[in-house]
Amino acid sequence: MTTLRAFTCDDLFCFNNINLDPLTETYGIPFYLQYLAHWPEYFIVAEAPGGELMGYIMGKAEGSVAREEWHGHVTALSVAPEFRRLGLAAKLMELLEEISEKKGGFFVDLFVRVSNQVAVNMYKQLGYSVYRTVLEYYSASSGEPDEDAYGKYLLMVSTQAEWKDSHVEGSWVCLYDFIIYIKQELRTDIYQCCRHPNFCI
């Protein structure tokens, strides 16, 4: 039976089978310890009955509450090759989303390599939408060019309900996409106008 539990310092010496995957980012020990110290509830590992680590997710809470930008962020999600296609990644994402919801997050966001179509498709099935492409986000090795990343987000259930209460059923995702664009690309005063209850598309 698979066990989902909090990641511990000892696990840092046991997760090589997961991090050897070429699409998984490997960080220095201080980086992992920082997450364990500041956001332990966002650091979850899946353990097999025999004690092997199957996969893990590492994230954090960040952003501004006042500007409705408080959210959960997925820093790393990886499953060892021998334990894939069991739904572990989706389950780990579900746990992180639940934690973000409890903490009052408005959404969850993440970055994924544009070439990692398996992950891109999985996030799409989980309801995530691409809101931007970050050029050369991932550093390459062996003289290869750096790789772009998709920035993806998923609105929390409470945020979805809020938009559905004030907008036409089924149109809130497009509206939110538009507001994100206005906020990032245009003026703050236009963004504030778009957030007015009487504003509609």
PDB file of C-alpha atoms in Angstrom:
ATOM      1  CA  MET A   1       0.000   0.000   0.000  1.00  0.00           C
ATOM      2  CA  THR A   2       1.382   3.397  -1.011  1.00  0.00           C
ATOM      3  CA  THR A   3       1.938   5.865   1.821  1.00  0.00           C
ATOM      4  CA  LEU A   4       1.673   9.620   1.280  1.00  0.00           C
ATOM      5  CA  ARG A   5       3.538  11.448   4.027  1.00  0.00           C
ATOM      6  CA  ALA A   6       5.550  14.545   4.809  1.00  0.00           C
ATOM      7  CA  PHE A   7       8.999  14.698   3.244  1.00  0.00           C
ATOM      8  CA  THR A   8      11.840  14.551   5.800  1.00  0.00           C
ATOM      9  CA  CYS A   9      15.524  15.449   5.800  1.00  0.00           C
ATOM     10  CA  ASP A  10      16.425  11.736   5.647  1.00  0.00           C
ATOM     11  CA  ASP A  11      14.560  11.429   2.351  1.00  0.00           C
ATOM     12  CA  LEU A  12      17.182  13.656   0.720  1.00  0.00           C
ATOM     13  CA  PHE A  13      19.531  10.655   0.835  1.00  0.00           C
ATOM     14  CA  CYS A  14      17.001   8.276  -0.711  1.00  0.00           C
ATOM     15  CA  PHE A  15      15.427  10.030  -3.696  1.00  0.00           C
ATOM     16  CA  ASN A  16      18.139   9.566  -6.332  1.00  0.00           C
ATOM     17  CA  ASN A  17      15.925   7.068  -8.182  1.00  0.00           C
ATOM     18  CA  ILE A  18      13.478   9.935  -8.732  1.00  0.00           C
ATOM     19  CA  ASN A  19      15.885  12.770  -9.446  1.00  0.00           C
ATOM     20  CA  LEU A  20      17.971  10.863 -11.993  1.00  0.00           C
ATOM     21  CA  ASP A  21      15.181  11.535 -14.473  1.00  0.00           C
ATOM     22  CA  PRO A  22      16.559  14.051 -17.037  1.00  0.00           C
ATOM     23  CA  LEU A  23      13.387  16.181 -16.892  1.00  0.00           C
ATOM     24  CA  THR A  24      13.572  16.575 -13.106  1.00  0.00           C
ATOM     25  CA  GLU A  25      15.366  19.620 -11.758  1.00  0.00           C
ATOM     26  CA  THR A  26      17.895  18.771  -9.036  1.00  0.00           C
ATOM     27  CA  TYR A  27      18.786  21.497  -6.539  1.00  0.00           C
ATOM     28  CA  GLY A  28      21.351  21.900  -3.794  1.00  0.00           C
ATOM     29  CA  ILE A  29      20.679  20.541  -0.315  1.00  0.00           C
ATOM     30  CA  PRO A  30      20.140  24.065   1.153  1.00  0.00           C
ATOM     31  CA  PHE A  31      17.330  24.657  -1.347  1.00  0.00           C
ATOM     32  CA  TYR A  32      15.391  21.591  -0.192  1.00  0.00           C
ATOM     33  CA  LEU A  33      16.043  22.426   3.460  1.00  0.00           C
ATOM     34  CA  GLN A  34      14.641  25.917   2.896  1.00  0.00           C
ATOM     35  CA  TYR A  35      11.366  24.418   1.669  1.00  0.00           C
ATOM     36  CA  LEU A  36      11.277  21.953   4.558  1.00  0.00           C
ATOM     37  CA  ALA A  37      11.742  24.809   7.020  1.00  0.00           C
ATOM     38  CA  HIS A  38       9.291  27.311   5.497  1.00  0.00           C
ATOM     39  CA  TRP A  39       6.640  25.188   3.745  1.00  0.00           C
ATOM     40  CA  PRO A  40       6.788  21.643   5.200  1.00  0.00           C
ATOM     41  CA  GLU A  41       3.105  21.023   4.460  1.00  0.00           C
ATOM     42  CA  TYR A  42       3.819  21.571   0.742  1.00  0.00           C
ATOM     43  CA  PHE A  43       6.586  18.926   0.657  1.00  0.00           C
ATOM     44  CA  ILE A  44       4.994  15.484   0.278  1.00  0.00           C
ATOM     45  CA  VAL A  45       6.487  12.132  -0.702  1.00  0.00           C
ATOM     46  CA  ALA A  46       4.930   8.860  -1.867  1.00  0.00           C
ATOM     47  CA  GLU A  47       6.513   5.776  -0.306  1.00  0.00           C
ATOM     48  CA  ALA A  48       6.148   2.180  -1.545  1.00  0.00           C
ATOM     49  CA  PRO A  49       5.391  -0.723   0.824  1.00  0.00           C
ATOM     50  CA  GLY A  50       9.035  -1.749   0.644  1.00  0.00           C
ATOM     51  CA  GLY A  51      10.246   1.693   1.708  1.00  0.00           C
ATOM     52  CA  GLU A  52      11.324   2.945  -1.727  1.00  0.00           C
ATOM     53  CA  LEU A  53      10.450   6.539  -2.569  1.00  0.00           C
ATOM     54  CA  MET A  54       8.068   6.588  -5.521  1.00  0.00           C
ATOM     55  CA  GLY A  55       7.694  10.323  -6.118  1.00  0.00           C
ATOM     56  CA  TYR A  56       7.372  13.672  -4.436  1.00  0.00           C
ATOM     57  CA  ILE A  57       5.961  17.158  -4.785  1.00  0.00           C
ATOM     58  CA  MET A  58       7.569  20.316  -3.443  1.00  0.00           C
ATOM     59  CA  GLY A  59       5.812  23.668  -3.347  1.00  0.00           C
ATOM     60  CA  LYS A  60       5.190  26.852  -1.434  1.00  0.00           C
ATOM     61  CA  ALA A  61       2.702  29.621  -0.730  1.00  0.00           C
ATOM     62  CA  GLU A  62       3.477  33.060  -2.107  1.00  0.00           C
ATOM     63  CA  GLY A  63       2.017  36.302  -3.434  1.00  0.00           C
ATOM     64  CA  SER A  64      -0.072  39.152  -2.058  1.00  0.00           C
ATOM     65  CA  VAL A  65      -3.404  38.587  -0.327  1.00  0.00           C
ATOM     66  CA  ALA A  66      -4.434  42.233  -0.755  1.00  0.00           C
ATOM     67  CA  ARG A  67      -3.999  42.041  -4.541  1.00  0.00           C
ATOM     68  CA  GLU A  68      -5.658  38.615  -4.761  1.00  0.00           C
ATOM     69  CA  GLU A  69      -2.364  37.018  -5.812  1.00  0.00           C
ATOM     70  CA  TRP A  70      -1.914  34.718  -2.791  1.00  0.00           C
ATOM     71  CA  HIS A  71      -1.457  31.237  -4.246  1.00  0.00           C
ATOM     72  CA  GLY A  72       0.222  27.876  -4.103  1.00  0.00           C
ATOM     73  CA  HIS A  73       3.197  27.240  -6.354  1.00  0.00           C
ATOM     74  CA  VAL A  74       4.494  23.859  -7.529  1.00  0.00           C
ATOM     75  CA  THR A  75       8.287  24.008  -7.522  1.00  0.00           C
ATOM     76  CA  ALA A  76       8.942  20.347  -8.326  1.00  0.00           C
ATOM     77  CA  LEU A  77       6.865  17.270  -9.089  1.00  0.00           C
ATOM     78  CA  SER A  78       8.449  13.984 -10.113  1.00  0.00           C
ATOM     79  CA  VAL A  79       7.698  10.266 -10.048  1.00  0.00           C
ATOM     80  CA  ALA A  80      10.328   7.540 -10.457  1.00  0.00           C
ATOM     81  CA  PRO A  81      10.082   5.790 -13.865  1.00  0.00           C
ATOM     82  CA  GLU A  82       9.196   2.415 -12.337  1.00  0.00           C
ATOM     83  CA  PHE A  83       6.201   3.914 -10.510  1.00  0.00           C
ATOM     84  CA  ARG A  84       4.660   5.955 -13.319  1.00  0.00           C
ATOM     85  CA  ARG A  85       1.166   5.519 -14.809  1.00  0.00           C
ATOM     86  CA  LEU A  86      -0.277   4.799 -11.381  1.00  0.00           C
ATOM     87  CA  GLY A  87      -1.877   8.218 -10.911  1.00  0.00           C
ATOM     88  CA  LEU A  88       0.681   9.311  -8.314  1.00  0.00           C
ATOM     89  CA  ALA A  89       1.447  12.670  -9.925  1.00  0.00           C
ATOM     90  CA  ALA A  90      -2.240  13.564 -10.100  1.00  0.00           C
ATOM     91  CA  LYS A  91      -2.736  12.532  -6.467  1.00  0.00           C
ATOM     92  CA  LEU A  92       0.229  14.615  -5.294  1.00  0.00           C
ATOM     93  CA  MET A  93      -1.129  17.602  -7.234  1.00  0.00           C
ATOM     94  CA  GLU A  94      -4.528  17.090  -5.620  1.00  0.00           C
ATOM     95  CA  LEU A  95      -2.968  17.190  -2.150  1.00  0.00           C
ATOM     96  CA  LEU A  96      -1.078  20.400  -2.896  1.00  0.00           C
ATOM     97  CA  GLU A  97      -4.220  22.010  -4.298  1.00  0.00           C
ATOM     98  CA  GLU A  98      -6.159  21.066  -1.163  1.00  0.00           C
ATOM     99  CA  ILE A  99      -3.470  22.624   1.031  1.00  0.00           C
ATOM    100  CA  SER A 100      -3.511  25.811  -1.064  1.00  0.00           C
ATOM    101  CA  GLU A 101      -7.304  25.971  -0.816  1.00  0.00           C
ATOM    102  CA  LYS A 102      -7.175  25.649   2.979  1.00  0.00           C
ATOM    103  CA  LYS A 103      -4.604  28.439   3.136  1.00  0.00           C
ATOM    104  CA  GLY A 104      -6.890  30.765   1.196  1.00  0.00           C
ATOM    105  CA  GLY A 105      -5.006  30.641  -2.092  1.00  0.00           C
ATOM    106  CA  PHE A 106      -6.741  32.052  -5.139  1.00  0.00           C
ATOM    107  CA  PHE A 107      -4.995  29.661  -7.532  1.00  0.00           C
ATOM    108  CA  VAL A 108      -2.081  27.244  -8.003  1.00  0.00           C
ATOM    109  CA  ASP A 109       0.581  27.868 -10.613  1.00  0.00           C
ATOM    110  CA  LEU A 110       3.615  26.046 -11.997  1.00  0.00           C
ATOM    111  CA  PHE A 111       6.127  25.948 -14.817  1.00  0.00           C
ATOM    112  CA  VAL A 112       6.666  23.028 -17.185  1.00  0.00           C
ATOM    113  CA  ARG A 113       9.073  22.434 -20.071  1.00  0.00           C
ATOM    114  CA  VAL A 114       7.384  23.000 -23.427  1.00  0.00           C
ATOM    115  CA  SER A 115       8.988  19.759 -24.679  1.00  0.00           C
ATOM    116  CA  ASN A 116       7.586  17.674 -21.816  1.00  0.00           C
ATOM    117  CA  GLN A 117       4.345  16.798 -23.563  1.00  0.00           C
ATOM    118  CA  VAL A 118       3.448  14.038 -21.096  1.00  0.00           C
ATOM    119  CA  ALA A 119       3.448  16.577 -18.248  1.00  0.00           C
ATOM    120  CA  VAL A 120       1.805  19.289 -20.363  1.00  0.00           C
ATOM    121  CA  ASN A 121      -1.053  16.931 -21.236  1.00  0.00           C
ATOM    122  CA  MET A 122      -1.412  15.760 -17.636  1.00  0.00           C
ATOM    123  CA  TYR A 123      -1.737  19.315 -16.343  1.00  0.00           C
ATOM    124  CA  LYS A 124      -4.277  20.036 -19.062  1.00  0.00           C
ATOM    125  CA  GLN A 125      -6.343  17.030 -17.951  1.00  0.00           C
ATOM    126  CA  LEU A 126      -6.135  18.322 -14.376  1.00  0.00           C
ATOM    127  CA  GLY A 127      -7.651  21.618 -15.509  1.00  0.00           C
ATOM    128  CA  TYR A 128      -4.564  23.827 -15.794  1.00  0.00           C
ATOM    129  CA  SER A 129      -4.432  26.567 -18.436  1.00  0.00           C
ATOM    130  CA  VAL A 130      -1.367  28.132 -20.051  1.00  0.00           C
ATOM    131  CA  TYR A 131      -1.212  31.853 -19.262  1.00  0.00           C
ATOM    132  CA  ARG A 132       2.261  32.662 -20.552  1.00  0.00           C
ATOM    133  CA  THR A 133       5.451  31.246 -22.089  1.00  0.00           C
ATOM    134  CA  VAL A 134       8.728  32.097 -20.361  1.00  0.00           C
ATOM    135  CA  LEU A 135      11.635  32.097 -22.801  1.00  0.00           C
ATOM    136  CA  GLU A 136      14.777  30.171 -21.818  1.00  0.00           C
ATOM    137  CA  TYR A 137      13.415  29.405 -18.336  1.00  0.00           C
ATOM    138  CA  TYR A 138      15.261  26.091 -18.038  1.00  0.00           C
ATOM    139  CA  SER A 139      19.051  26.110 -18.289  1.00  0.00           C
ATOM    140  CA  ALA A 140      20.471  23.487 -20.624  1.00  0.00           C
ATOM    141  CA  SER A 141      23.716  21.564 -20.439  1.00  0.00           C
ATOM    142  CA  SER A 142      26.208  20.206 -22.961  1.00  0.00           C
ATOM    143  CA  GLY A 143      26.027  23.363 -25.064  1.00  0.00           C
ATOM    144  CA  GLU A 144      22.355  22.907 -25.929  1.00  0.00           C
ATOM    145  CA  PRO A 145      20.054  25.966 -26.018  1.00  0.00           C
ATOM    146  CA  ASP A 146      18.047  26.848 -22.920  1.00  0.00           C
ATOM    147  CA  GLU A 147      14.448  25.649 -22.976  1.00  0.00           C
ATOM    148  CA  ASP A 148      11.222  27.647 -22.749  1.00  0.00           C
ATOM    149  CA  ALA A 149       8.579  26.940 -20.121  1.00  0.00           C
ATOM    150  CA  TYR A 150       4.810  27.200 -20.037  1.00  0.00           C
ATOM    151  CA  GLY A 151       3.395  29.037 -17.050  1.00  0.00           C
ATOM    152  CA  LYS A 152       0.164  27.311 -16.007  1.00  0.00           C
ATOM    153  CA  TYR A 153      -2.487  28.049 -13.396  1.00  0.00           C
ATOM    154  CA  LEU A 154      -5.586  26.475 -11.888  1.00  0.00           C
ATOM    155  CA  LEU A 155      -8.210  28.543 -10.081  1.00  0.00           C
ATOM    156  CA  MET A 156      -9.228  27.244  -6.664  1.00  0.00           C
ATOM    157  CA  VAL A 157     -12.802  25.998  -6.246  1.00  0.00           C
ATOM    158  CA  SER A 158     -13.720  28.957  -4.031  1.00  0.00           C
ATOM    159  CA  THR A 159     -12.363  31.377  -6.639  1.00  0.00           C
ATOM    160  CA  GLN A 160     -14.293  29.602  -9.393  1.00  0.00           C
ATOM    161  CA  ALA A 161     -17.490  29.864  -7.354  1.00  0.00           C
ATOM    162  CA  GLU A 162     -16.915  33.573  -6.832  1.00  0.00           C
ATOM    163  CA  TRP A 163     -16.551  34.175 -10.569  1.00  0.00           C
ATOM    164  CA  LYS A 164     -19.499  31.950 -11.442  1.00  0.00           C
ATOM    165  CA  ASP A 165     -21.700  33.894  -9.024  1.00  0.00           C
ATOM    166  CA  SER A 166     -20.980  37.147 -10.831  1.00  0.00           C
ATOM    167  CA  HIS A 167     -20.596  36.059 -14.468  1.00  0.00           C
ATOM    168  CA  VAL A 168     -22.322  33.932 -17.072  1.00  0.00           C
ATOM    169  CA  GLU A 169     -21.949  30.191 -16.501  1.00  0.00           C
ATOM    170  CA  GLY A 170     -18.993  28.792 -18.438  1.00  0.00           C
ATOM    171  CA  SER A 171     -17.401  32.165 -19.256  1.00  0.00           C
ATOM    172  CA  TRP A 172     -15.390  32.781 -16.074  1.00  0.00           C
ATOM    173  CA  VAL A 173     -12.187  31.125 -17.351  1.00  0.00           C
ATOM    174  CA  CYS A 174     -12.021  33.395 -20.394  1.00  0.00           C
ATOM    175  CA  LEU A 175     -12.782  36.400 -18.225  1.00  0.00           C
ATOM    176  CA  TYR A 176     -10.037  35.502 -15.789  1.00  0.00           C
ATOM    177  CA  ASP A 177      -7.582  35.003 -18.694  1.00  0.00           C
ATOM    178  CA  PHE A 178      -8.476  38.477 -19.930  1.00  0.00           C
ATOM    179  CA  ILE A 179      -7.992  40.069 -16.519  1.00  0.00           C
ATOM    180  CA  ILE A 180      -4.600  38.360 -16.093  1.00  0.00           C
ATOM    181  CA  TYR A 181      -3.565  39.829 -19.447  1.00  0.00           C
ATOM    182  CA  ILE A 182      -4.839  43.304 -18.533  1.00  0.00           C
ATOM    183  CA  LYS A 183      -3.076  43.187 -15.195  1.00  0.00           C
ATOM    184  CA  GLN A 184       0.284  42.068 -16.624  1.00  0.00           C
ATOM    185  CA  GLU A 185       0.365  43.953 -19.890  1.00  0.00           C
ATOM    186  CA  LEU A 186      -1.687  47.113 -19.461  1.00  0.00           C
ATOM    187  CA  ARG A 187      -2.381  49.736 -16.807  1.00  0.00           C
ATOM    188  CA  THR A 188      -3.476  49.069 -13.240  1.00  0.00           C
ATOM    189  CA  ASP A 189      -6.399  51.483 -13.534  1.00  0.00           C
ATOM    190  CA  ILE A 190      -7.817  49.472 -16.452  1.00  0.00           C
ATOM    191  CA  TYR A 191      -7.354  46.293 -14.400  1.00  0.00           C
ATOM    192  CA  GLN A 192      -9.270  47.811 -11.480  1.00  0.00           C
ATOM    193  CA  CYS A 193     -12.068  48.801 -13.859  1.00  0.00           C
ATOM    194  CA  CYS A 194     -12.271  45.224 -15.163  1.00  0.00           C
ATOM    195  CA  ARG A 195     -12.711  43.938 -11.607  1.00  0.00           C
ATOM    196  CA  HIS A 196     -15.812  46.091 -11.076  1.00  0.00           C
ATOM    197  CA  PRO A 197     -18.933  43.934 -10.448  1.00  0.00           C
ATOM    198  CA  ASN A 198     -20.750  45.508 -13.377  1.00  0.00           C
ATOM    199  CA  PHE A 199     -17.946  44.792 -15.835  1.00  0.00           C
ATOM    200  CA  CYS A 200     -18.723  42.071 -18.359  1.00  0.00           C
ATOM    201  CA  ILE A 201     -17.472  40.783 -21.708  1.00  0.00           C
TER     202      ILE A 201
END
